[in-house]
């Protein structure tokens, strides 16, 4: 048996590194191709962009304000900037993407708003921690808390229930703070609990949602959804100034149509979640492999014995170990059962006796 071939990752190399290593969903791509023909008004003044906004209003059962931007960093940074003045602060998880992975963009676009890092349990904020940070200081020397930001699904792949969000929004609103949601994986969270999109957003008190498109299967693009329309005043200017207003807006908008049709976005997200559960079950069936946090959406966070981690890396499998040391494997709309099983088999190879002798 050729060990070199059997222990090589091949197409698994980048499959589980992130949910943005996958291509675009066929539904998103065909909507993109369909919108190519002919001439349409630019900068979002076209019929198709209006249709996508209306479709999102239907999906969310609410007359919300919708903007399309190129990526999640822009969606988060610009929406937080819209909610804050320079002397304000944003309460977020210590592991929040806005804090750890956006190169200071929220602080930059808000001209100095400070992020206050909250302690988390399994990646999630609690109302008690929000309360603690809100009441910690009220003097003029401390940046004034103005927003609570939650990530759904969380950076650790856990999901806030509608009740958990409602409790957080009550604590936030009672103190005069807005609730912002980084929904890079909102689709996975909705699919995970069979909720209605409204249940995990405005009905639970979310004021602004950055609705992830890229990771759920668009070629690119995120939507910023303001449920409180007062908060979106002049947001269009903010987007334009930040270089986030697409002139051929139809291409940013169209893929959403393909995904929102017949709930494709939720079906695809549900598939990603299922693949993650399959992977979690497979990996935890191996000696010494345990779940770091429960697998609730499309991410699997496991404590991997060093031997297994090294074995996978040596075979060429890319994965992150950035939060709490656990290994992170992400599934997407494109992940296939067979790939999951092959990854588990590859990991199991770490325990083969001939391998240990090497
Ligand atoms: C991927 C991701 C984003 C968006 O990142 P961009 O690279 O800026 O598109 C935002 N928040 C979270 C939690 C993410 O995982």
Short mmCIF file of C-alpha atoms and ligand atoms in Angstrom, two decimals:
data_model
loop_
_atom_site.label_atom_id
_atom_site.label_comp_id
_atom_site.label_asym_id
_atom_site.label_seq_id
_atom_site.Cartn_x
_atom_site.Cartn_y
_atom_site.Cartn_z
CA UNK A 1 0.00 0.00 0.00
CA UNK A 2 1.35 3.40 -0.94
CA UNK A 3 1.42 5.31 2.34
CA UNK A 4 2.32 8.61 0.72
CA UNK A 5 -0.85 8.65 -1.34
CA UNK A 6 -3.16 7.42 1.42
CA UNK A 7 -1.92 10.05 3.85
CA UNK A 8 -2.20 12.99 1.47
CA UNK A 9 -5.05 15.45 1.92
CA UNK A 10 -5.71 16.02 -1.78
CA UNK A 11 -8.98 17.91 -2.17
CA UNK A 12 -9.38 17.96 1.62
CA UNK A 13 -6.49 20.40 1.99
CA UNK A 14 -8.60 23.56 2.25
CA UNK A 15 -12.14 22.12 2.49
CA UNK A 16 -12.43 22.46 6.24
CA UNK A 17 -10.16 25.46 6.78
CA UNK A 18 -13.07 27.88 6.54
CA UNK A 19 -16.52 28.18 5.05
CA UNK A 20 -15.13 30.79 2.68
CA UNK A 21 -12.83 28.34 0.91
CA UNK A 22 -15.86 26.95 -0.96
CA UNK A 23 -17.09 28.29 -4.28
CA UNK A 24 -20.43 29.99 -4.86
CA UNK A 25 -23.72 28.08 -4.74
CA UNK A 26 -25.14 27.20 -8.17
CA UNK A 27 -28.33 29.09 -7.31
CA UNK A 28 -26.38 32.25 -6.53
CA UNK A 29 -24.22 31.87 -9.59
CA UNK A 30 -27.09 31.34 -12.02
CA UNK A 31 -28.87 34.41 -10.63
CA UNK A 32 -25.65 36.33 -11.26
CA UNK A 33 -25.46 35.13 -14.87
CA UNK A 34 -29.15 35.88 -15.44
CA UNK A 35 -28.78 39.51 -14.43
CA UNK A 36 -25.92 40.16 -16.83
CA UNK A 37 -28.02 40.90 -19.93
CA UNK A 38 -28.95 44.43 -20.86
CA UNK A 39 -28.69 47.87 -19.32
CA UNK A 40 -29.90 48.77 -15.86
CA UNK A 41 -29.61 51.88 -13.71
CA UNK A 42 -26.45 51.87 -11.57
CA UNK A 43 -25.70 52.33 -7.86
CA UNK A 44 -28.70 50.33 -6.68
CA UNK A 45 -31.37 52.30 -8.48
CA UNK A 46 -32.32 49.22 -10.52
CA UNK A 47 -35.48 47.14 -10.24
CA UNK A 48 -33.62 43.99 -9.37
CA UNK A 49 -31.89 45.49 -6.33
CA UNK A 50 -35.26 46.79 -5.15
CA UNK A 51 -36.68 43.29 -5.58
CA UNK A 52 -33.97 41.76 -3.40
CA UNK A 53 -34.62 44.33 -0.67
CA UNK A 54 -38.34 43.55 -0.83
CA UNK A 55 -37.61 39.84 -0.68
CA UNK A 56 -35.50 40.39 2.45
CA UNK A 57 -38.38 42.37 3.98
CA UNK A 58 -40.61 39.36 3.33
CA UNK A 59 -38.06 36.96 4.78
CA UNK A 60 -37.73 39.08 7.93
CA UNK A 61 -41.46 39.93 8.10
CA UNK A 62 -40.52 43.53 8.68
CA UNK A 63 -40.24 46.81 6.80
CA UNK A 64 -36.47 47.08 7.25
CA UNK A 65 -33.77 49.12 5.51
CA UNK A 66 -31.29 47.07 3.49
CA UNK A 67 -27.80 47.92 2.14
CA UNK A 68 -25.39 45.70 0.23
CA UNK A 69 -21.65 45.89 0.90
CA UNK A 70 -18.70 43.86 -0.32
CA UNK A 71 -17.65 42.08 2.86
CA UNK A 72 -18.30 41.45 6.53
CA UNK A 73 -15.67 43.79 7.90
CA UNK A 74 -17.31 46.70 6.08
CA UNK A 75 -20.80 45.63 7.18
CA UNK A 76 -19.75 45.47 10.84
CA UNK A 77 -17.52 48.53 10.89
CA UNK A 78 -19.95 50.81 9.05
CA UNK A 79 -23.04 49.70 10.96
CA UNK A 80 -21.27 50.11 14.31
CA UNK A 81 -20.01 53.51 13.19
CA UNK A 82 -23.60 54.47 12.35
CA UNK A 83 -24.69 53.63 15.91
CA UNK A 84 -21.82 55.30 17.75
CA UNK A 85 -20.05 58.57 18.23
CA UNK A 86 -16.30 58.70 18.70
CA UNK A 87 -16.52 58.78 22.51
CA UNK A 88 -18.82 55.73 22.69
CA UNK A 89 -17.95 52.09 23.26
CA UNK A 90 -19.19 48.72 21.98
CA UNK A 91 -19.52 45.72 24.28
CA UNK A 92 -18.50 42.56 22.43
CA UNK A 93 -17.16 39.09 23.14
CA UNK A 94 -13.43 38.83 23.77
CA UNK A 95 -13.25 36.51 20.75
CA UNK A 96 -15.54 38.65 18.54
CA UNK A 97 -14.56 39.06 14.90
CA UNK A 98 -14.97 42.84 15.27
CA UNK A 99 -12.35 42.74 18.04
CA UNK A 100 -9.87 40.17 16.77
CA UNK A 101 -10.17 40.04 12.98
CA UNK A 102 -11.08 43.39 11.50
CA UNK A 103 -7.81 45.27 11.79
CA UNK A 104 -9.43 47.99 13.89
CA UNK A 105 -11.98 48.85 11.18
CA UNK A 106 -14.87 49.47 13.65
CA UNK A 107 -12.64 51.86 15.64
CA UNK A 108 -11.37 53.49 12.45
CA UNK A 109 -14.73 54.08 10.78
CA UNK A 110 -16.27 55.35 14.01
CA UNK A 111 -13.35 57.71 14.59
CA UNK A 112 -12.35 56.15 17.88
CA UNK A 113 -15.22 54.18 19.39
CA UNK A 114 -13.65 51.68 21.78
CA UNK A 115 -14.48 47.99 21.89
CA UNK A 116 -15.01 46.63 25.42
CA UNK A 117 -14.12 42.95 25.62
CA UNK A 118 -16.64 40.85 27.51
CA UNK A 119 -15.97 37.46 29.03
CA UNK A 120 -17.86 34.66 27.28
CA UNK A 121 -19.10 31.16 27.88
CA UNK A 122 -18.65 28.93 24.83
CA UNK A 123 -18.22 32.03 22.72
CA UNK A 124 -21.43 33.69 23.89
CA UNK A 125 -22.16 36.88 25.81
CA UNK A 126 -24.52 36.85 28.79
CA UNK A 127 -26.93 39.54 30.02
CA UNK A 128 -25.03 39.54 33.34
CA UNK A 129 -21.73 40.33 31.62
CA UNK A 130 -23.43 43.08 29.60
CA UNK A 131 -24.81 44.49 32.85
CA UNK A 132 -21.40 44.33 34.49
CA UNK A 133 -19.70 46.27 31.69
CA UNK A 134 -22.52 48.81 31.41
CA UNK A 135 -22.35 49.66 35.11
CA UNK A 136 -18.59 49.30 35.53
CA UNK A 137 -18.02 53.01 35.02
CA UNK A 138 -20.29 55.95 34.36
CA UNK A 139 -17.80 58.76 34.75
CA UNK A 140 -16.67 61.11 32.04
CA UNK A 141 -13.22 59.49 31.79
CA UNK A 142 -14.54 56.24 30.36
CA UNK A 143 -15.93 55.69 26.82
CA UNK A 144 -19.69 55.52 27.13
CA UNK A 145 -21.26 52.13 26.25
CA UNK A 146 -23.62 52.57 23.30
CA UNK A 147 -23.91 49.19 21.58
CA UNK A 148 -23.83 45.50 22.43
CA UNK A 149 -22.55 43.36 19.57
CA UNK A 150 -23.24 39.63 19.36
CA UNK A 151 -22.07 37.15 16.74
CA UNK A 152 -24.60 34.63 15.44
CA UNK A 153 -23.58 31.82 15.11
CA UNK A 154 -20.77 32.66 17.54
CA UNK A 155 -17.07 32.50 16.75
CA UNK A 156 -17.07 29.13 18.53
CA UNK A 157 -19.90 27.79 16.41
CA UNK A 158 -22.47 27.95 19.20
CA UNK A 159 -25.92 29.47 18.63
CA UNK A 160 -27.78 32.05 20.70
CA UNK A 161 -31.40 30.95 21.15
CA UNK A 162 -34.19 33.49 20.69
CA UNK A 163 -34.61 33.59 24.48
CA UNK A 164 -30.91 34.21 25.08
CA UNK A 165 -30.93 37.06 22.57
CA UNK A 166 -34.06 38.55 24.10
CA UNK A 167 -32.42 38.55 27.53
CA UNK A 168 -29.35 40.30 26.13
CA UNK A 169 -31.39 42.87 24.20
CA UNK A 170 -33.45 43.62 27.33
CA UNK A 171 -30.26 44.28 29.30
CA UNK A 172 -28.90 46.42 26.44
CA UNK A 173 -32.06 48.41 25.77
CA UNK A 174 -32.70 48.99 29.48
CA UNK A 175 -29.33 50.72 29.63
CA UNK A 176 -29.97 52.71 26.45
CA UNK A 177 -27.73 50.56 24.24
CA UNK A 178 -28.49 49.23 20.77
CA UNK A 179 -28.08 45.57 19.83
CA UNK A 180 -25.90 44.85 16.80
CA UNK A 181 -25.57 41.35 15.36
CA UNK A 182 -22.62 40.10 13.32
CA UNK A 183 -24.54 37.49 11.35
CA UNK A 184 -21.73 36.16 9.18
CA UNK A 185 -23.31 32.74 9.87
CA UNK A 186 -26.87 33.87 10.57
CA UNK A 187 -28.23 31.34 8.06
CA UNK A 188 -26.57 28.48 9.95
CA UNK A 189 -28.02 29.73 13.23
CA UNK A 190 -31.55 30.00 11.80
CA UNK A 191 -31.30 26.55 10.24
CA UNK A 192 -29.88 25.08 13.46
CA UNK A 193 -32.99 25.72 15.50
CA UNK A 194 -35.62 25.83 12.79
CA UNK A 195 -36.37 29.41 13.82
CA UNK A 196 -37.92 32.09 11.68
CA UNK A 197 -35.33 34.73 10.71
CA UNK A 198 -37.38 37.30 12.66
CA UNK A 199 -37.14 35.22 15.85
CA UNK A 200 -33.36 35.50 15.91
CA UNK A 201 -33.30 39.14 14.90
CA UNK A 202 -35.77 41.99 15.50
CA UNK A 203 -38.27 39.95 17.50
CA UNK A 204 -35.43 39.19 19.91
CA UNK A 205 -34.47 42.86 20.02
CA UNK A 206 -31.73 43.07 17.37
CA UNK A 207 -31.59 46.62 15.95
CA UNK A 208 -29.07 46.04 13.16
CA UNK A 209 -28.10 42.76 11.52
CA UNK A 210 -25.04 42.22 9.34
CA UNK A 211 -26.43 39.37 7.30
CA UNK A 212 -23.66 37.16 5.97
CA UNK A 213 -23.79 36.24 2.31
CA UNK A 214 -20.30 35.04 1.47
CA UNK A 215 -20.07 32.14 3.89
CA UNK A 216 -23.56 30.90 3.05
CA UNK A 217 -22.73 30.62 -0.65
CA UNK A 218 -22.66 33.97 -2.45
CA UNK A 219 -19.60 34.75 -4.55
CA UNK A 220 -19.25 37.82 -2.33
CA UNK A 221 -21.32 40.35 -0.47
CA UNK A 222 -23.15 40.92 2.79
CA UNK A 223 -26.35 42.79 3.58
CA UNK A 224 -26.74 45.32 6.37
CA UNK A 225 -30.31 45.14 7.65
CA UNK A 226 -31.59 47.95 9.85
CA UNK A 227 -34.74 46.96 11.73
CA UNK A 228 -34.80 50.36 13.39
CA UNK A 229 -34.91 52.64 10.36
CA UNK A 230 -34.00 55.70 12.42
CA UNK A 231 -30.53 54.19 12.78
CA UNK A 232 -29.89 54.01 9.04
CA UNK A 233 -30.17 57.72 8.42
CA UNK A 234 -27.34 58.80 6.08
CA UNK A 235 -26.00 55.23 5.98
CA UNK A 236 -25.86 55.43 2.18
CA UNK A 237 -23.33 58.26 2.42
CA UNK A 238 -21.27 56.27 4.92
CA UNK A 239 -21.14 53.32 2.49
CA UNK A 240 -20.16 55.53 -0.43
CA UNK A 241 -17.41 57.30 1.52
CA UNK A 242 -15.99 53.96 2.64
CA UNK A 243 -15.81 52.66 -0.93
CA UNK A 244 -18.66 50.22 -0.34
CA UNK A 245 -21.19 51.46 -2.89
CA UNK A 246 -21.14 49.14 -5.90
CA UNK A 247 -21.76 50.95 -9.17
CA UNK A 248 -22.94 47.77 -10.93
CA UNK A 249 -25.06 46.98 -7.88
CA UNK A 250 -27.08 44.36 -9.75
CA UNK A 251 -24.16 41.95 -9.40
CA UNK A 252 -23.99 42.38 -5.65
CA UNK A 253 -27.76 42.06 -5.30
CA UNK A 254 -28.66 39.32 -7.78
CA UNK A 255 -27.00 36.35 -6.06
CA UNK A 256 -29.21 37.00 -3.03
CA UNK A 257 -32.28 36.37 -5.18
CA UNK A 258 -31.03 32.91 -6.08
CA UNK A 259 -30.35 32.09 -2.44
CA UNK A 260 -33.57 33.53 -1.00
CA UNK A 261 -35.79 31.79 -3.57
CA UNK A 262 -37.52 28.73 -2.05
CA UNK A 263 -35.45 29.12 1.14
CA UNK A 264 -32.35 27.82 -0.64
CA UNK A 265 -30.19 29.75 1.86
CA UNK A 266 -31.64 27.77 4.76
CA UNK A 267 -31.55 24.43 2.97
CA UNK A 268 -27.89 24.98 2.13
CA UNK A 269 -27.10 26.13 5.68
CA UNK A 270 -28.88 23.11 7.10
CA UNK A 271 -26.72 20.89 4.92
CA UNK A 272 -23.55 22.57 6.24
CA UNK A 273 -24.80 22.07 9.81
CA UNK A 274 -25.51 18.39 9.14
CA UNK A 275 -22.04 17.87 7.72
CA UNK A 276 -20.56 19.50 10.83
CA UNK A 277 -22.54 17.14 13.08
CA UNK A 278 -21.35 14.17 11.04
CA UNK A 279 -17.76 15.35 11.31
CA UNK A 280 -18.11 15.96 15.05
CA UNK A 281 -19.44 12.44 15.53
CA UNK A 282 -16.68 10.94 13.41
CA UNK A 283 -13.82 12.80 15.07
CA UNK A 284 -15.04 12.24 18.63
CA UNK A 285 -15.18 8.52 17.84
CA UNK A 286 -11.37 8.57 17.77
CA UNK A 287 -9.34 7.98 20.94
CA UNK A 288 -8.62 11.17 22.87
CA UNK A 289 -10.65 13.48 20.64
CA UNK A 290 -13.29 15.49 22.51
CA UNK A 291 -15.59 18.36 21.64
CA UNK A 292 -14.31 21.73 22.83
CA UNK A 293 -17.83 23.20 22.62
CA UNK A 294 -21.09 21.62 21.46
CA UNK A 295 -21.44 21.48 17.68
CA UNK A 296 -24.53 23.62 17.06
CA UNK A 297 -23.98 25.13 13.61
CA UNK A 298 -21.46 24.52 10.82
CA UNK A 299 -18.25 24.59 12.83
CA UNK A 300 -16.60 21.73 14.71
CA UNK A 301 -14.26 22.67 17.56
CA UNK A 302 -12.38 19.70 18.95
CA UNK A 303 -9.52 19.05 21.31
CA UNK A 304 -7.18 17.05 19.11
CA UNK A 305 -4.31 15.01 20.55
CA UNK A 306 -1.07 16.51 19.23
CA UNK A 307 -0.33 13.33 17.29
CA UNK A 308 -3.58 13.60 15.34
CA UNK A 309 -3.15 17.32 14.68
CA UNK A 310 0.39 16.78 13.45
CA UNK A 311 -0.69 13.84 11.33
CA UNK A 312 -3.39 15.89 9.60
CA UNK A 313 -1.06 18.84 9.08
CA UNK A 314 1.65 16.57 7.68
CA UNK A 315 -0.90 15.23 5.21
CA UNK A 316 -1.60 18.79 4.09
CA UNK A 317 -4.92 19.49 5.84
CA UNK A 318 -5.35 23.15 6.77
CA UNK A 319 -7.24 24.07 9.93
CA UNK A 320 -7.10 26.77 12.55
CA UNK A 321 -6.32 26.42 16.24
CA UNK A 322 -6.78 30.06 17.14
CA UNK A 323 -9.46 30.12 19.82
CA UNK A 324 -8.63 28.43 23.09
CA UNK A 325 -6.25 26.03 21.34
CA UNK A 326 -9.03 23.84 19.95
CA UNK A 327 -8.88 22.73 16.34
CA UNK A 328 -11.56 24.29 14.15
CA UNK A 329 -13.07 22.55 11.14
CA UNK A 330 -15.70 24.43 9.15
CA UNK A 331 -18.32 22.92 6.86
CA UNK A 332 -20.13 24.75 4.08
CA UNK A 333 -22.91 24.35 1.54
CA UNK A 334 -20.37 22.49 -0.63
CA UNK A 335 -19.11 19.96 1.92
CA UNK A 336 -19.90 16.38 0.91
CA UNK A 337 -20.46 13.39 3.18
CA UNK A 338 -17.66 11.57 1.44
CA UNK A 339 -15.20 14.38 2.21
CA UNK A 340 -16.23 14.32 5.88
CA UNK A 341 -15.70 10.57 6.03
CA UNK A 342 -12.35 10.80 4.30
CA UNK A 343 -11.18 13.47 6.74
CA UNK A 344 -12.15 11.24 9.67
CA UNK A 345 -10.36 8.30 8.05
CA UNK A 346 -7.29 10.44 7.53
CA UNK A 347 -7.34 11.44 11.21
CA UNK A 348 -7.81 7.79 12.20
CA UNK A 349 -4.62 7.04 10.27
CA UNK A 350 -2.70 8.73 13.08
CA UNK A 351 -3.42 5.68 15.22
CA UNK A 352 -2.15 3.06 12.79
CA UNK A 353 0.78 1.15 14.33
CA UNK A 354 3.06 1.40 11.29
CA UNK A 355 2.58 5.14 11.38
CA UNK A 356 3.56 5.34 15.05
CA UNK A 357 6.81 3.54 14.28
CA UNK A 358 7.86 6.23 11.84
C1 LIG B 1 -16.05 35.74 8.11
C2 LIG B 1 -16.58 36.58 9.20
C3 LIG B 1 -16.90 37.93 8.99
C4 LIG B 1 -16.65 38.64 7.67
O1 LIG B 1 -15.32 38.72 7.31
P1 LIG B 1 -14.83 39.40 5.97
O2 LIG B 1 -13.58 38.67 5.66
O3 LIG B 1 -14.59 40.83 6.28
O4 LIG B 1 -15.90 39.24 4.95
C5 LIG B 1 -17.47 38.64 10.03
N1 LIG B 1 -17.72 38.06 11.21
C6 LIG B 1 -17.44 36.77 11.46
C7 LIG B 1 -17.79 36.17 12.78
C8 LIG B 1 -16.85 35.98 10.46
O5 LIG B 1 -16.57 34.70 10.70
#
